[in-house]
Amino acid sequence: MSAVVTTKRPAWMGWALVALAFAMAAAVDLRLVLVLAIWVGGWIVNGLIAQRSAWNWGGYVIPLIFGITLLAMWEVGERMFEISDVLLPAPSEIAARFWLSRDILWVDFVQTVLKGALSGFVLGCGSAFVLAVVIDRFPFLQLGLLPVGNFVAALPIVGMAPILVMWFGFDWQSKAAVVVVMVFFPMLVNTVQGLQSTDAMQRDLMRTYASSYWQTLLKLRLPAAMPFIFNGLKIASTLALIGAIVAEFFGSPIRGMGFRISTSVGQLALDLVWAEIVVAAIAGSAFYGGIALLERVVTFWHPSQRGRT
Amino acid sequence: MRSVVPVLTVISAIMALWYIAAVPMNAPWAYDKAKRAGVELSLNDLVADTWSQEKPKLPAPHQVGIEIWETTVQKNITSKRSLIYHSWITLSATLLGFGLGTVLGIMLAVGIVYNRVMDMSVMPWVIASQTIPILALAPMIIVVLNAIGISGLLPKAIISMYLSFFPVVVGMVKGLRSPEVMQLDQMHTWHASPSQTFWKLRLPASMPYLFTSLKVAMAASLVGAIVGELPTGAIAGLGARLLAGSYYGQTIQIWSALIMAAALAAVMVALIGLIQRIVLKRMGMAI
Amino acid sequence: ADDVTLQLKWVTQAQFAGYYVALDKGFYEEEDLNVTIKPGGPDIAPTQVLAGGGADVTVDWMPAALAAREKGLPMVNIAQPFKSSGMMLTCRKDAGVTSVEDFPGKTLGVWFFGNEFPFLSWMSQLGLSTDGGEGGVTVLKQGFNVDPLLQNQAACVSTMTYNEYWQVIDAGLTPEDLQVFKYEDQGVATLEDGLYVLEENLNDPTFEDKMVRFVRASMKGWKYAEENPDEAADIVLENDASGAQTEKHQQRMMREVAKLTAGSNGALDEADYDRTVKSLLSGGSDPVISKEPEGAWTHVITDKALN
Amino acid sequence: MTELKDAGNLAKHSEVRGGAVISAKDLDLTFQTNDGPVHALKGVSLDIEKGDFVSFIGPSGCGKTTFLRCMADLEQPTGGSITVNGVSAADARAARAYGYVFQAAGLYPWRTIGGNISLPLEIMGYTKEDQRARVARVLELVELAGFEKKFPWQLSGGMQQRASIARALAFDADILLMDEPFGALDEIVRDHLNEQLLKLWARTEKTIAFVTHSIPEAVYLSTKIVVMSPRPGRITDVIDSPLPKDRPLDIRETPEFLGVAHRVREGLRAGHDDA
Amino acid sequence: MTELKDAGNLAKHSEVRGGAVISAKDLDLTFQTNDGPVHALKGVSLDIEKGDFVSFIGPSGCGKTTFLRCMADLEQPTGGSITVNGVSAADARAARAYGYVFQAAGLYPWRTIGGNISLPLEIMGYTKEDQRARVARVLELVELAGFEKKFPWQLSGGMQQRASIARALAFDADILLMDEPFGALDEIVRDHLNEQLLKLWARTEKTIAFVTHSIPEAVYLSTKIVVMSPRPGRITDVIDSPLPKDRPLDIRETPEFLGVAHRVREGLRAGHDDA
Ligand SMILES: Nc1ncnc2c1ncn2[C@@H]1O[C@H](COP(=O)(O)OP(=O)(O)OP(=O)(O)O)[C@@H](O)[C@H]1O
Ligand SMILES: Nc1ncnc2c1ncn2[C@@H]1O[C@H](COP(=O)(O)OP(=O)(O)OP(=O)(O)O)[C@@H](O)[C@H]1O
Ligand SMILES: Cc1ncc(C[n+]2csc(CCO)c2C)c(N)n1
Ligand SMILES: [Mg+2]
Ligand SMILES: [Mg+2]
């Protein structure tokens, strides 16, 4: 961070740009000016906070303000431009619906996230991990399986979903299967790469101790692979949720986030659709954040984690 | 080259497993048919039947192979029944979305690296954006864009862009930050301007990261294009083929579209790999 | 020529043959119209497209249109080419379903995305709960096809007389293996494919005039298709960009669809409308629509078009 | 503000007109770290005259690099003042007053050796021909002629280090700041480069600030040896070398040489015992 | 095969019973690379007796590391033979006959200093208490007591290097193979560690093979100095030190010392001119 580039552009240039933007907005539609004003306001507040970097809570506040700015622009824009609710509801309406439909959202959350995504995630990542260790032991498999694996990983899973629904039925098992397929290869590739990431000297050291395969695996290769494994887990965490939801489009019981979304679009209940999307975003971000947190604990020693305090 | 034998071995193993799996997967339907027809099935009959059903649960590899052959080589490429025609439709949306996503991704990454406020505010939202199920948004995106008169390639490309900008941002932020402090200090001692530092140091240093993320982005972009083709209805493209196959229970058609899509992705990724090799070689970064 | 965009409810197939025939045979052109037909798909809600201004007129089912109207999207039926309903529930006898009394405890496949309304009101008329409770039925959202029936995942699935039913037959089940419940026979039929526009547009005389010409040409197309089913099927096939439809299936579909359009000259029959509304209102605790809709249809267009 | 500062610099400029090219007065630098502040430099004052060859020696972490970085305006002192060529370090940097050789070679792997050396020239806007001529000349100087088209990884560590020296010599800065440039080399190669550096210095009359860990190297090269000691980093001894300007390698066995080396060693040891 | 080989080893064992702990005969090692073969070792023969302190010195790339790695069974010679403790290098490695100190510290960043040092002990199955006691003892030895709970990146380079030496000393191997262990240290610390190493060696009677770039270091430490030269890597001179076993630091100013140093320097220079 010591190398932040400080551009010494004179301040008036920035303001001139802002003024120009306002002028252009005003020329198109006066309402745009207000929307733009919200944006600039949020930006200025964030700029001020960022300057006082000593406030270490800036790391949380700044993205929050950024998000609030976006929501405010959405709300105000929605109201002023009178966008139909069957196309895009306002954040306030979504929030109201969120509160009113807590029970439905919870049922859907359990069905999709806890049953579908989480079980698939655990199963997929777990089996990929085990296979990675096995592959790592047999270079022949590595040479043969990885290119094929990369090809399979390129399969658009949206296409797999109907097939897996056909195979595993319409309940959460098929959603978990889709998730397994989705997370398997990213996890496999990352773990294999991680297990190979030890440098020659670290391995030679183990050889000088005449250490056994398992000792080397446990004491050297697995710890060294952790940053890669977490990379895989992070990718998998975003994929898992998407996979579980997507699979519900191809057949499902009458609960679940994907089911609710598609049904509600058909009923023009867009506020409920967006409430589900909010749940998905929160669940996904929390899932991702949880893994990132765990990563920080487990790979505290890695340079990418050390720099942060 | 040394991986040819292992790859062939693995592929044959997969094929063998595939054939074997097809028997139990498709057997219930075979028995069902036999029962209703009132005949007994010998093992031979069973195997023969499971490898030749019209709408099998799991089509045998040769069935898929024949379908692909018939819909590529034996069809005029302008025919709507040609998989090549549909691949091209999907590919054009993929490439446009990929281009847009790459540009957006790089611009965001540059902003994040050069602007402190962006650095602190944008990233969590970029991550959150990827947790939104795109398939849920896709129809709405298409309807909304339709409403303002945009249709055809662009809506699909925008969905592709949505999926593909993410790996590019992540990779490029890492890449643009990959120069060591010392290398930045060097630039400083020469009193280089920010743009000189960008073009002569940060950008070249980020090349390996860029290419790695481009490969991921290309695969993601293809998924986006296919997702974009689902809600627009079975109009054209591999996504439409998947949908139509699914609608009519034509598993063979689904599988052949799937394999085409994977092949398309593999070819595009390999192409990026080739460019990567050439560029990095010219930059002296690959041996 | 005046531009008109038509949003279909589903993918290009003989279900919409009338419009394709009218386009192909130049009936629209004769009326000085330049018509664009947009195929639909599983996630395209015609109501939403209409609201977003992506189309001037859509083909939709009346329950969805009335539900949208209650949501504040004023859709108006301007013509009703489909006289009767083609919807039915197709069951496997070997799953133990031979009559309506067998439903409790069974798993039934249903289409959602705005197509679930007729089913829901039927079930509530039968007094069967659909949320998995005791003595009710288990509902599953069936995907795009009839797999759940073939795979024995459901005892019954929703089918259309002109489409999915034949996929079941093609898959190898015989009519003897099956027990079908037509919504028409059960007295719960609702109006299907009608033409809908936004109410506010109708106030505009030029729009009204366009619709008059559009409906006139479309009905001409329908009648032509009824008389020349094979030619109509071919025209549909030519317009199918996915190249996935087969001639056999479309010809058969055209013949079945012809049975549904046969009784209609395009004008909405008020009795059918009342029956549909009654069925939708009678949904017990959770009706599809909660109050008698007003102004949900007009004869203005058909009156001018057909005279 | 800017004018005021400039005025101050001018004032200093006239003060040091006598010849101090680099002049540090009471320099203080404290790093804020997680474990509390680190006092890297404390009350460091030093004048370096034009044409001096000054070596900095001291135990690891005593602030040698930090001091050099202050001269280069890569680090901002938290107290005291430093002027380079009579102006502030920042202005001197903007005027490209010095060439800096970092402890590691730090060549850009995507540029050839020639491309690496011409990089600062490109940035400073030299013409293409001029760039070519200068690259050729400095490659000659560090005996790397013929390696212009090679990439860094095709060279041994020592050759890379020489290329990085060439890079700092390519443009006309008459101050050279070098941070352990020969640390990674074996003794023979190192001796050779020491000789070359002395010749270059004698010919061009550059002012050189040079960090090293090796006592013989410091004594052999310098006109002035600055001994530093850590926690907080400060100057404990400044030794003016009695050795003549012309120094064959075997001067290292003369009693004068050994005498100076001894004094440096004593100074170092004292610093170590302190810490 | 195995029996045959073992029999051969036994035979050798009796041959070298006289005392050669490490015995290389006509060792050849060629690396196959993209640019053709690299002849890293050619006809290298050397006997190291029990209790010897042998230094290897030579220009970069002459095969010092390669030779050490052959002794450690980390590299397979393409010709000739090597025995360690009378058995093949592979068997010696399996018997954990030696401790190896690599050129870079190579500590595992996810383990504390203490954890790093106890790593080989865990692998070799020492009891928990024994591990604790040994870690404490060797930390004391390299003057890192109190740093047991720190992580490697929290230590300076020199301290890391010392920790890696401690790691090699923690278990009872009576051969110590050290590849430029003090390369990254400043002169004072280096002197100090040199003294410590000599003390340890005198006390434990270990056999030590030691690679260095520094002539004074080689002369100060060794009973035997092996000078090597590159392309192909071979031994050009083996010097038995006339210095007494007990060596205070100022022995380095005695004429004997300077004499040996001179001979080493000449040997080195000859190798350089060759190449
Ligand atoms: N960016 C920094 N942040 C915090 N502390 C720093 C930073 N740079 C240097 N230090 C500390 O300042 C002190 C002086 O460091 P400096 O690099 O100048 O030492 P040095 O004399 O060059 O040592 P060496 O011989 O090991 O290169 C050290 O204690 C170091 O840990
Ligand atoms: N794994 C390898 N593959 C190919 N060549 C190698 C390999 N390891 C070493 N070499 C080559 O073998 C020769 C001897 O290398 P070695 O590392 O033993 O030198 P060294 O004497 O230890 O040098 P230094 O003082 O730089 O450590 C060098 O030319 C080197 O490039
Ligand atoms: C996801 C999904 N939703 C609805 C339908 C039903 N549907 C809509 S239009 C139409 C007409 C006939 O083909 C039918 C059956 C389906 N099949 N799949
Ligand atoms: Mg330093
Ligand atoms: Mg070496």
mmCIF file of N, CA and C and ligand atoms in Angstrom, chain E residues 31 33 38 40 58-67 75 103 180 213, ligand 2:
data_model
loop_
_atom_site.group_PDB
_atom_site.id
_atom_site.type_symbol
_atom_site.label_atom_id
_atom_site.label_comp_id
_atom_site.label_asym_id
_atom_site.label_seq_id
_atom_site.Cartn_x
_atom_site.Cartn_y
_atom_site.Cartn_z
ATOM 1 N N PHE E 31 23.208 -32.662 -16.035
ATOM 2 C CA PHE E 31 21.780 -32.311 -16.097
ATOM 3 C C PHE E 31 21.365 -32.225 -17.553
ATOM 4 N N THR E 33 19.146 -30.433 -19.997
ATOM 5 C CA THR E 33 18.280 -29.242 -20.061
ATOM 6 C C THR E 33 17.867 -28.991 -21.499
ATOM 7 N N VAL E 38 24.138 -30.108 -19.154
ATOM 8 C CA VAL E 38 25.040 -29.284 -18.347
ATOM 9 C C VAL E 38 25.865 -30.230 -17.488
ATOM 10 N N ALA E 40 27.534 -30.735 -14.541
ATOM 11 C CA ALA E 40 27.645 -30.053 -13.261
ATOM 12 C C ALA E 40 28.795 -30.603 -12.420
ATOM 13 N N GLY E 58 34.173 -21.870 -4.592
ATOM 14 C CA GLY E 58 34.311 -21.875 -6.045
ATOM 15 C C GLY E 58 33.318 -20.910 -6.641
ATOM 16 N N PRO E 59 33.553 -20.510 -7.879
ATOM 17 C CA PRO E 59 32.668 -19.517 -8.481
ATOM 18 C C PRO E 59 31.241 -20.048 -8.630
ATOM 19 N N SER E 60 30.346 -19.137 -8.846
ATOM 20 C CA SER E 60 28.935 -19.469 -9.002
ATOM 21 C C SER E 60 28.762 -20.508 -10.113
ATOM 22 N N GLY E 61 27.987 -21.545 -9.840
ATOM 23 C CA GLY E 61 27.691 -22.536 -10.868
ATOM 24 C C GLY E 61 28.738 -23.610 -11.028
ATOM 25 N N CYS E 62 29.684 -23.744 -10.072
ATOM 26 C CA CYS E 62 30.744 -24.736 -10.251
ATOM 27 C C CYS E 62 30.325 -26.098 -9.717
ATOM 28 N N GLY E 63 29.130 -26.174 -9.094
ATOM 29 C CA GLY E 63 28.672 -27.495 -8.672
ATOM 30 C C GLY E 63 28.776 -27.753 -7.182
ATOM 31 N N LYS E 64 29.007 -26.742 -6.382
ATOM 32 C CA LYS E 64 29.121 -26.930 -4.932
ATOM 33 C C LYS E 64 27.817 -27.485 -4.378
ATOM 34 N N THR E 65 26.736 -26.780 -4.702
ATOM 35 C CA THR E 65 25.442 -27.227 -4.210
ATOM 36 C C THR E 65 25.128 -28.622 -4.727
ATOM 37 N N THR E 66 25.427 -28.849 -5.998
ATOM 38 C CA THR E 66 25.140 -30.153 -6.579
ATOM 39 C C THR E 66 25.879 -31.258 -5.833
ATOM 40 N N PHE E 67 27.113 -31.017 -5.515
ATOM 41 C CA PHE E 67 27.900 -32.019 -4.806
ATOM 42 C C PHE E 67 27.270 -32.309 -3.436
ATOM 43 N N GLU E 75 20.175 -35.627 -5.227
ATOM 44 C CA GLU E 75 20.517 -35.627 -6.643
ATOM 45 C C GLU E 75 21.142 -36.985 -6.919
ATOM 46 N N GLN E 103 20.568 -23.117 1.375
ATOM 47 C CA GLN E 103 21.097 -21.775 1.132
ATOM 48 C C GLN E 103 20.122 -20.700 1.634
ATOM 49 N N GLU E 180 26.034 -22.517 2.143
ATOM 50 C CA GLU E 180 26.091 -21.066 2.362
ATOM 51 C C GLU E 180 25.139 -20.605 3.456
ATOM 52 N N HIS E 213 31.028 -18.618 -0.092
ATOM 53 C CA HIS E 213 31.639 -17.774 -1.112
ATOM 54 C C HIS E 213 32.776 -16.957 -0.531
HETATM 55 N N1 LIG F 2 18.157 -28.941 -11.671
HETATM 56 C C1 LIG F 2 19.069 -28.493 -12.562
HETATM 57 N N2 LIG F 2 18.823 -28.594 -13.876
HETATM 58 C C2 LIG F 2 19.738 -28.167 -14.773
HETATM 59 N N3 LIG F 2 20.899 -27.614 -14.460
HETATM 60 C C3 LIG F 2 21.196 -27.458 -13.151
HETATM 61 C C4 LIG F 2 20.284 -27.892 -12.146
HETATM 62 N N4 LIG F 2 20.818 -27.627 -10.930
HETATM 63 C C5 LIG F 2 22.026 -27.054 -11.189
HETATM 64 N N5 LIG F 2 22.240 -26.948 -12.523
HETATM 65 C C6 LIG F 2 23.432 -26.433 -13.180
HETATM 66 O O1 LIG F 2 24.531 -27.138 -12.673
HETATM 67 C C7 LIG F 2 25.619 -26.274 -12.452
HETATM 68 C C8 LIG F 2 26.077 -26.359 -11.003
HETATM 69 O O2 LIG F 2 25.070 -25.804 -10.179
HETATM 70 P P1 LIG F 2 25.214 -25.626 -8.613
HETATM 71 O O3 LIG F 2 23.929 -25.152 -8.081
HETATM 72 O O4 LIG F 2 25.728 -26.881 -8.018
HETATM 73 O O5 LIG F 2 26.304 -24.483 -8.486
HETATM 74 P P2 LIG F 2 26.921 -23.815 -7.196
HETATM 75 O O6 LIG F 2 28.334 -24.095 -7.225
HETATM 76 O O7 LIG F 2 26.148 -24.212 -5.995
HETATM 77 O O8 LIG F 2 26.673 -22.270 -7.513
HETATM 78 P P3 LIG F 2 26.256 -21.074 -6.528
HETATM 79 O O9 LIG F 2 27.482 -20.614 -5.887
HETATM 80 O O10 LIG F 2 25.704 -20.043 -7.476
HETATM 81 O O11 LIG F 2 25.230 -21.598 -5.574
HETATM 82 C C9 LIG F 2 25.171 -24.887 -12.839
HETATM 83 O O12 LIG F 2 25.649 -24.636 -14.156
HETATM 84 C C10 LIG F 2 23.692 -24.977 -12.850
HETATM 85 O O13 LIG F 2 23.143 -24.123 -13.821
#
